[in-house]
Amino acid sequence: RVHGENILSTHMEVSLNALRLVSFPDDIPSECTRISFRFNLITTLPERLPLEKLTVVDGRRNRIVRVPERMLDTCLGLEKLFLDGNQITHIPPLLHLTQLTFLGISNNHISNIPPNCFPPSLTSLDIHSNLIQELPNDIGNLTNLLTLSVTNNKLTQLPESISNLRSLTQLFLSNNRLDNLDILTNLLSLVYVGCNQNILDHLPANIGDLTNLEHIHVTRNRITCIPASICRLHRLQRFDVSNNPITTAAFPDFPTDEQQQPQAIVNEMKSYFPESLKLTDIATVTVLQTHLDSLKAYRNGNSVTSSFLRQVDLGIPEHMSESMLEKMFLCDSCEIPAVCGYSGFVTCVGLVFSFRVCCLECSESLLGKIQTHASLHAKSPFSKQQLE
């Protein structure tokens, strides 16, 4: 079924999506520039695809087991190749496709990547959710690469040549077995690094050199300390280190006095991290526990992983949704951010004062303040601002 053809016949798209095809059709028009056969039951592809004008091939979500080595020999103008969600075990040679900028071959059964497989023209490479144990050393030749996704594989280390990817802005490494990211500190264009659920025991000491970083996600690792150089990441917006055994050694200037008010500790944290981090991100440190009891982990240099630094993801905790953050408010009593609590009003000296507090303790404290103020100023009306 021809999906679209323009008046000059320079662009023709053939759409064969979701037709329950079990084999690849052999009567595709030679003028075809884009072919899509997603969501079918195709298991084999033709040995050769004689479509010289092809720029896009989209074969996602089939049952393809093998891509013939010479299938794309004549498709020299191919720009995008999508083969995600199949049963492919090997990547065919693609080095001759000098116009190829996007390759998606995620969610397959690939365990090995042969050398000289990818063309240096690639700007985006998505090979997540495979069985890959190592990346080829020549991946460093992909100097135009902007995005690399190898999430959910079996990587134990990154090749040294990855430090040559100086144009890389997004790197997705979650769900592997990596124990360090030290080799990444030369990738000065990085904006996003995701390395959740690995076995990292530290962050690079000079991570502050990556001054373009805006997002760092390293939750569920074994990190015990946050390097001081992170203060230099002035563009940082989200820093997720939740579910790590962070200790107070990471924050040497934090107060240990259990009587220290929560807001003061939050302010200490704000002074430690870059100013670019959003207030709501910082506030997640105490957003769910606002009682002083939640700060006892700071005493005597104990580990602060449970109720406090468990929330130092400086982003949204896994149990806090965006909609919850939108409901965040500042407690009228302790002035600590919260997402749930109590609201009400009290009539005093002829005025109605409404309030929102994070807990019953704060409610009692606030009402006590109101009563005290009322007894001292019974003859003088007061404003909400004065009460606060």
Short mmCIF file of C-alpha atoms in Angstrom, two decimals:
data_model
loop_
_atom_site.label_atom_id
_atom_site.label_comp_id
_atom_site.label_asym_id
_atom_site.label_seq_id
_atom_site.Cartn_x
_atom_site.Cartn_y
_atom_site.Cartn_z
CA ARG A 1 0.00 0.00 0.00
CA VAL A 2 1.59 3.27 -1.12
CA HIS A 3 1.19 5.73 1.73
CA GLY A 4 2.31 8.91 0.04
CA GLU A 5 3.95 10.24 -3.10
CA ASN A 6 4.65 13.87 -3.92
CA ILE A 7 3.93 15.51 -7.24
CA LEU A 8 7.54 15.33 -8.50
CA SER A 9 7.93 11.65 -7.52
CA THR A 10 11.08 12.44 -5.56
CA HIS A 11 9.62 11.02 -2.35
CA MET A 12 7.61 7.85 -2.00
CA GLU A 13 6.74 6.17 1.28
CA VAL A 14 5.51 2.60 1.44
CA SER A 15 3.66 1.75 4.65
CA LEU A 16 3.06 -1.90 5.47
CA ASN A 17 2.50 -1.56 9.18
CA ALA A 18 0.38 -3.98 11.24
CA LEU A 19 -0.77 -6.13 8.32
CA ARG A 20 0.27 -9.44 9.91
CA LEU A 21 2.76 -10.04 7.13
CA VAL A 22 4.85 -13.19 7.56
CA SER A 23 7.30 -12.44 4.75
CA PHE A 24 8.83 -9.35 3.22
CA PRO A 25 7.06 -8.35 -0.03
CA ASP A 26 9.16 -8.49 -3.19
CA ASP A 27 7.23 -5.95 -5.25
CA ILE A 28 8.27 -2.68 -3.57
CA PRO A 29 8.42 0.16 -6.16
CA SER A 30 11.98 1.07 -7.09
CA GLU A 31 11.15 4.75 -6.47
CA CYS A 32 10.51 4.07 -2.79
CA THR A 33 12.49 6.33 -0.45
CA ARG A 34 10.94 5.28 2.87
CA ILE A 35 9.61 1.87 3.80
CA SER A 36 7.92 0.95 7.06
CA PHE A 37 6.80 -2.58 7.97
CA ARG A 38 6.41 -2.29 11.74
CA PHE A 39 4.26 -4.64 13.86
CA ASN A 40 4.18 -7.65 11.58
CA LEU A 41 5.28 -11.30 11.84
CA ILE A 42 8.20 -11.17 9.42
CA THR A 43 11.05 -13.53 10.32
CA THR A 44 13.39 -13.20 7.34
CA LEU A 45 14.55 -10.31 5.19
CA PRO A 46 15.64 -10.43 1.52
CA GLU A 47 19.29 -11.13 0.76
CA ARG A 48 19.35 -7.87 -1.18
CA LEU A 49 17.09 -4.85 -1.11
CA PRO A 50 17.37 -3.30 -4.62
CA LEU A 51 16.03 0.09 -3.59
CA GLU A 52 18.76 2.61 -4.29
CA LYS A 53 16.71 5.63 -3.25
CA LEU A 54 15.91 4.39 0.25
CA THR A 55 16.60 6.85 3.06
CA VAL A 56 14.59 5.22 5.87
CA VAL A 57 13.93 1.56 6.73
CA ASP A 58 11.66 0.86 9.68
CA GLY A 59 11.20 -2.79 10.62
CA ARG A 60 10.48 -2.48 14.33
CA ARG A 61 8.48 -5.09 16.22
CA ASN A 62 8.65 -8.12 13.97
CA ARG A 63 10.26 -11.53 14.51
CA ILE A 64 13.36 -10.97 12.43
CA VAL A 65 16.20 -13.28 13.42
CA ARG A 66 18.83 -12.30 10.89
CA VAL A 67 19.78 -9.32 8.73
CA PRO A 68 21.59 -10.57 5.59
CA GLU A 69 25.10 -9.10 5.32
CA ARG A 70 24.56 -7.78 1.80
CA MET A 71 20.94 -6.75 2.14
CA LEU A 72 21.74 -3.02 2.19
CA ASP A 73 24.61 -3.04 -0.31
CA THR A 74 22.81 -0.83 -2.80
CA CYS A 75 21.10 1.43 -0.25
CA LEU A 76 24.00 3.87 -0.05
CA GLY A 77 21.75 6.84 0.70
CA LEU A 78 20.19 5.22 3.79
CA GLU A 79 19.95 7.71 6.67
CA LYS A 80 17.88 5.92 9.33
CA LEU A 81 17.57 2.22 10.15
CA PHE A 82 15.09 0.98 12.79
CA LEU A 83 15.19 -2.71 13.71
CA ASP A 84 14.22 -2.52 17.39
CA GLY A 85 12.16 -5.22 19.04
CA ASN A 86 13.10 -8.26 16.99
CA GLN A 87 15.15 -11.41 17.62
CA ILE A 88 18.32 -10.39 15.82
CA THR A 89 21.53 -11.97 17.13
CA HIS A 90 24.16 -10.22 14.96
CA ILE A 91 24.61 -6.73 13.54
CA PRO A 92 25.42 -6.76 9.82
CA PRO A 93 28.30 -4.66 8.43
CA LEU A 94 27.08 -1.10 8.00
CA LEU A 95 30.35 0.71 7.44
CA HIS A 96 29.56 1.37 3.77
CA LEU A 97 26.42 3.36 4.67
CA THR A 98 28.18 6.69 4.81
CA GLN A 99 24.91 8.67 5.08
CA LEU A 100 23.54 6.70 8.04
CA THR A 101 22.90 8.98 11.03
CA PHE A 102 20.50 6.90 13.16
CA LEU A 103 20.66 3.21 14.04
CA GLY A 104 18.13 1.64 16.38
CA ILE A 105 18.61 -2.05 17.08
CA SER A 106 17.51 -2.23 20.71
CA ASN A 107 15.51 -5.05 22.32
CA ASN A 108 17.14 -7.83 20.36
CA HIS A 109 19.42 -10.77 21.24
CA ILE A 110 22.77 -9.26 20.25
CA SER A 111 25.70 -10.38 22.40
CA ASN A 112 28.64 -9.27 20.29
CA ILE A 113 29.43 -6.23 18.13
CA PRO A 114 32.02 -6.95 15.43
CA PRO A 115 34.79 -4.43 14.73
CA ASN A 116 34.32 -1.87 11.97
CA CYS A 117 30.58 -2.30 12.13
CA PHE A 118 29.30 1.27 12.43
CA PRO A 119 29.84 4.15 9.99
CA PRO A 120 31.39 7.32 11.47
CA SER A 121 28.41 9.31 10.15
CA LEU A 122 26.21 8.07 13.04
CA THR A 123 24.82 10.75 15.36
CA SER A 124 22.53 8.43 17.35
CA LEU A 125 23.13 4.80 18.29
CA ASP A 126 20.52 2.87 20.29
CA ILE A 127 21.51 -0.67 21.25
CA HIS A 128 19.84 -0.88 24.65
CA SER A 129 18.26 -4.09 25.99
CA ASN A 130 20.52 -6.63 24.36
CA LEU A 131 23.12 -9.06 25.74
CA ILE A 132 26.20 -7.01 24.90
CA GLN A 133 29.18 -7.67 27.18
CA GLU A 134 31.59 -5.13 25.71
CA LEU A 135 31.68 -2.30 23.23
CA PRO A 136 34.21 -2.49 20.39
CA ASN A 137 37.26 -0.30 20.83
CA ASP A 138 36.64 1.33 17.45
CA ILE A 139 33.47 2.92 18.81
CA GLY A 140 35.76 5.86 19.43
CA ASN A 141 35.70 6.46 15.66
CA LEU A 142 32.09 7.66 15.89
CA THR A 143 33.18 11.24 16.45
CA ASN A 144 29.83 12.64 15.23
CA LEU A 145 27.85 10.68 17.82
CA LEU A 146 25.50 12.82 19.93
CA THR A 147 23.46 10.11 21.68
CA LEU A 148 24.55 6.64 22.79
CA SER A 149 22.19 4.26 24.58
CA VAL A 150 23.53 0.95 25.89
CA THR A 151 21.15 0.64 28.84
CA ASN A 152 20.20 -2.85 30.03
CA ASN A 153 23.11 -4.88 28.73
CA LYS A 154 25.95 -6.78 30.42
CA LEU A 155 28.77 -4.23 30.22
CA THR A 156 31.46 -4.43 32.90
CA GLN A 157 33.67 -1.66 31.53
CA LEU A 158 33.83 0.99 28.83
CA PRO A 159 36.55 1.00 26.17
CA GLU A 160 39.23 3.67 26.47
CA SER A 161 38.35 4.95 23.02
CA ILE A 162 34.97 6.19 24.28
CA SER A 163 36.86 9.26 25.49
CA ASN A 164 37.17 10.24 21.81
CA LEU A 165 33.43 10.88 21.53
CA ARG A 166 33.87 14.61 22.11
CA SER A 167 30.51 15.50 20.50
CA LEU A 168 28.50 13.17 22.76
CA THR A 169 25.76 14.99 24.69
CA GLN A 170 23.62 12.10 26.01
CA LEU A 171 24.91 8.83 27.43
CA PHE A 172 22.60 6.10 28.78
CA LEU A 173 24.37 3.33 30.72
CA SER A 174 21.82 2.14 33.28
CA ASN A 175 21.34 -1.53 34.20
CA ASN A 176 24.82 -2.81 33.47
CA ARG A 177 27.73 -3.89 35.70
CA LEU A 178 29.97 -0.82 35.48
CA ASP A 179 32.07 -0.02 38.56
CA ASN A 180 33.36 3.42 37.55
CA LEU A 181 32.85 6.30 35.10
CA ASP A 182 36.32 7.81 35.34
CA ILE A 183 36.90 7.50 31.62
CA LEU A 184 34.07 9.94 30.85
CA THR A 185 35.74 13.07 32.19
CA ASN A 186 37.08 14.01 28.75
CA LEU A 187 33.59 14.15 27.25
CA LEU A 188 33.15 17.86 27.78
CA SER A 189 29.97 18.11 25.68
CA LEU A 190 27.98 15.77 27.94
CA VAL A 191 24.65 17.17 29.07
CA TYR A 192 23.00 13.97 30.35
CA VAL A 193 24.52 10.91 32.03
CA GLY A 194 22.31 8.05 33.17
CA CYS A 195 24.01 5.21 35.01
CA ASN A 196 21.40 3.85 37.40
CA GLN A 197 21.59 0.29 38.75
CA ASN A 198 25.25 -0.45 38.20
CA ILE A 199 27.93 -1.15 40.82
CA LEU A 200 29.59 2.28 40.91
CA ASP A 201 31.40 2.88 44.20
CA HIS A 202 32.38 6.46 43.41
CA LEU A 203 31.91 9.33 41.00
CA PRO A 204 34.94 10.74 39.14
CA ALA A 205 36.84 13.15 41.38
CA ASN A 206 37.05 15.66 38.52
CA ILE A 207 33.44 15.33 37.40
CA GLY A 208 33.32 19.10 37.82
CA ASP A 209 35.25 19.40 34.55
CA LEU A 210 32.08 18.38 32.67
CA THR A 211 30.70 21.88 32.90
CA ASN A 212 27.85 21.28 30.42
CA LEU A 213 26.24 18.59 32.56
CA GLU A 214 22.60 19.26 33.42
CA HIS A 215 21.46 15.79 34.49
CA ILE A 216 23.28 13.08 36.46
CA HIS A 217 21.34 9.95 37.37
CA VAL A 218 23.27 7.34 39.38
CA THR A 219 20.62 5.86 41.65
CA ARG A 220 20.94 2.31 43.01
CA ASN A 221 24.71 2.02 43.02
CA ARG A 222 27.30 1.72 45.81
CA ILE A 223 28.43 5.33 45.94
CA THR A 224 29.56 6.45 49.39
CA CYS A 225 30.91 9.92 48.70
CA ILE A 226 30.08 12.88 46.47
CA PRO A 227 33.16 14.68 45.10
CA ALA A 228 33.56 18.35 45.96
CA SER A 229 34.15 19.23 42.31
CA ILE A 230 30.42 18.84 41.67
CA CYS A 231 30.13 22.41 42.95
CA ARG A 232 31.57 23.54 39.62
CA LEU A 233 28.67 22.11 37.61
CA HIS A 234 26.82 25.40 37.39
CA ARG A 235 24.33 24.09 34.80
CA LEU A 236 23.32 21.08 36.85
CA GLN A 237 19.54 20.79 37.21
CA ARG A 238 18.98 17.22 38.37
CA PHE A 239 21.36 15.10 40.46
CA ASP A 240 19.93 11.72 41.40
CA VAL A 241 22.05 9.76 43.88
CA SER A 242 19.17 8.11 45.71
CA ASN A 243 19.48 4.57 47.00
CA ASN A 244 23.24 4.75 47.56
CA PRO A 245 25.09 4.23 50.88
CA ILE A 246 26.04 7.91 51.11
CA THR A 247 27.78 8.76 54.38
CA THR A 248 28.35 12.08 56.13
CA ALA A 249 31.90 12.00 54.80
CA ALA A 250 30.39 13.30 51.58
CA PHE A 251 29.19 16.43 53.35
CA PRO A 252 31.94 17.42 55.80
CA ASP A 253 30.40 20.81 56.60
CA PHE A 254 26.96 19.56 57.58
CA PRO A 255 25.93 20.31 61.18
CA THR A 256 25.73 17.39 63.59
CA ASP A 257 23.73 19.14 66.32
CA GLU A 258 20.41 17.31 66.54
CA GLN A 259 18.74 20.53 67.65
CA GLN A 260 19.66 22.20 64.35
CA GLN A 261 16.44 23.19 62.58
CA PRO A 262 15.68 21.26 59.35
CA GLN A 263 15.59 24.40 57.22
CA ALA A 264 19.11 25.30 58.35
CA ILE A 265 20.36 21.92 57.20
CA VAL A 266 18.63 22.37 53.85
CA ASN A 267 20.36 25.75 53.56
CA GLU A 268 23.69 24.09 54.29
CA MET A 269 22.99 21.65 51.48
CA LYS A 270 22.02 24.48 49.14
CA SER A 271 25.34 26.15 49.80
CA TYR A 272 27.18 22.95 48.93
CA PHE A 273 25.61 22.31 45.53
CA PRO A 274 25.51 24.54 42.43
CA GLU A 275 23.01 27.37 42.43
CA SER A 276 21.43 26.04 39.23
CA LEU A 277 19.75 23.22 41.16
CA LYS A 278 16.09 24.02 41.59
CA LEU A 279 14.62 24.72 45.01
CA THR A 280 12.12 21.91 44.64
CA ASP A 281 14.96 19.50 43.92
CA ILE A 282 16.84 20.53 47.03
CA ALA A 283 13.63 20.40 49.04
CA THR A 284 13.13 16.69 48.34
CA VAL A 285 15.76 16.11 50.99
CA THR A 286 13.15 16.75 53.68
CA VAL A 287 9.94 16.88 51.75
CA LEU A 288 8.48 13.69 53.20
CA GLN A 289 9.95 13.84 56.71
CA THR A 290 9.74 17.25 58.32
CA HIS A 291 10.05 16.24 61.95
CA LEU A 292 13.33 16.67 63.78
CA ASP A 293 13.35 12.91 64.29
CA SER A 294 14.17 12.50 60.62
CA LEU A 295 17.45 14.32 61.17
CA LYS A 296 18.82 12.06 63.87
CA ALA A 297 20.81 10.16 61.24
CA TYR A 298 23.22 13.08 61.23
CA ARG A 299 24.39 12.49 64.76
CA ASN A 300 27.82 11.04 65.46
CA GLY A 301 28.74 10.72 61.80
CA ASN A 302 26.24 7.93 61.21
CA SER A 303 25.23 6.91 57.70
CA VAL A 304 22.44 9.11 56.41
CA THR A 305 20.72 6.83 53.99
CA SER A 306 17.27 6.11 55.39
CA SER A 307 14.92 9.02 55.88
CA PHE A 308 17.17 11.85 54.76
CA LEU A 309 19.84 11.20 52.17
CA ARG A 310 17.60 8.56 50.67
CA GLN A 311 15.90 11.65 49.30
CA VAL A 312 19.11 13.37 48.15
CA ASP A 313 18.31 12.50 44.59
CA LEU A 314 17.99 16.24 44.09
CA GLY A 315 15.29 15.26 41.68
CA ILE A 316 12.01 13.47 42.11
CA PRO A 317 12.15 10.44 44.43
CA GLU A 318 10.87 7.24 42.88
CA HIS A 319 7.75 7.41 45.03
CA MET A 320 7.08 11.08 44.23
CA SER A 321 5.41 11.91 40.94
CA GLU A 322 5.45 15.19 39.04
CA SER A 323 1.87 15.77 40.15
CA MET A 324 2.96 15.47 43.77
CA LEU A 325 5.63 18.07 43.25
CA GLU A 326 3.05 20.40 41.81
CA LYS A 327 1.20 20.13 45.14
CA MET A 328 4.26 21.13 47.15
CA PHE A 329 3.70 23.89 49.69
CA LEU A 330 5.64 25.59 52.45
CA CYS A 331 4.48 24.68 55.95
CA ASP A 332 3.17 27.79 57.70
CA SER A 333 4.77 26.66 60.95
CA CYS A 334 8.19 25.13 60.30
CA GLU A 335 8.58 26.58 56.78
CA ILE A 336 9.71 23.24 55.40
CA PRO A 337 8.42 22.18 51.94
CA ALA A 338 5.83 19.40 52.00
CA VAL A 339 3.45 17.65 49.63
CA CYS A 340 0.86 16.46 52.14
CA GLY A 341 -0.39 17.67 55.50
CA TYR A 342 -3.28 19.59 57.02
CA SER A 343 -5.12 22.76 56.12
CA GLY A 344 -7.74 24.72 57.97
CA PHE A 345 -8.71 28.08 59.40
CA VAL A 346 -9.10 29.71 62.75
CA THR A 347 -11.10 32.80 63.76
CA CYS A 348 -9.16 35.17 65.97
CA VAL A 349 -9.78 38.82 66.91
CA GLY A 350 -12.54 38.98 64.32
CA LEU A 351 -10.31 37.75 61.49
CA VAL A 352 -10.25 34.40 59.72
CA PHE A 353 -6.77 32.98 59.34
CA SER A 354 -6.26 30.04 56.96
CA PHE A 355 -3.21 27.83 57.23
CA ARG A 356 -1.45 24.79 55.74
CA VAL A 357 0.90 22.70 57.82
CA CYS A 358 2.82 19.50 57.24
CA CYS A 359 1.89 17.65 60.44
CA LEU A 360 -0.26 17.81 63.58
CA GLU A 361 2.77 18.87 65.59
CA CYS A 362 3.15 21.95 63.40
CA SER A 363 -0.58 22.56 63.59
CA GLU A 364 -0.47 22.68 67.40
CA SER A 365 2.60 24.89 67.29
CA LEU A 366 0.98 27.33 64.87
CA LEU A 367 -2.25 27.51 66.86
CA GLY A 368 -0.17 28.20 69.95
CA LYS A 369 1.50 31.11 68.17
CA ILE A 370 -1.89 32.46 67.12
CA GLN A 371 -3.27 32.24 70.66
CA THR A 372 -0.20 33.89 72.11
CA HIS A 373 -0.35 36.67 69.55
CA ALA A 374 -4.06 37.13 70.17
CA SER A 375 -3.60 37.46 73.92
CA LEU A 376 -0.89 40.08 73.43
CA HIS A 377 -2.71 42.03 70.74
CA ALA A 378 -6.36 41.47 71.56
CA LYS A 379 -7.18 45.11 70.94
CA SER A 380 -5.23 45.35 67.71
CA PRO A 381 -6.16 43.43 64.53
CA PHE A 382 -3.24 41.59 62.96
CA SER A 383 -2.49 40.32 59.49
CA LYS A 384 -1.55 36.91 58.24
CA GLN A 385 1.95 38.17 57.55
CA GLN A 386 2.31 39.16 61.21
CA LEU A 387 1.14 35.76 62.33
CA GLU A 388 3.73 34.06 60.18
#
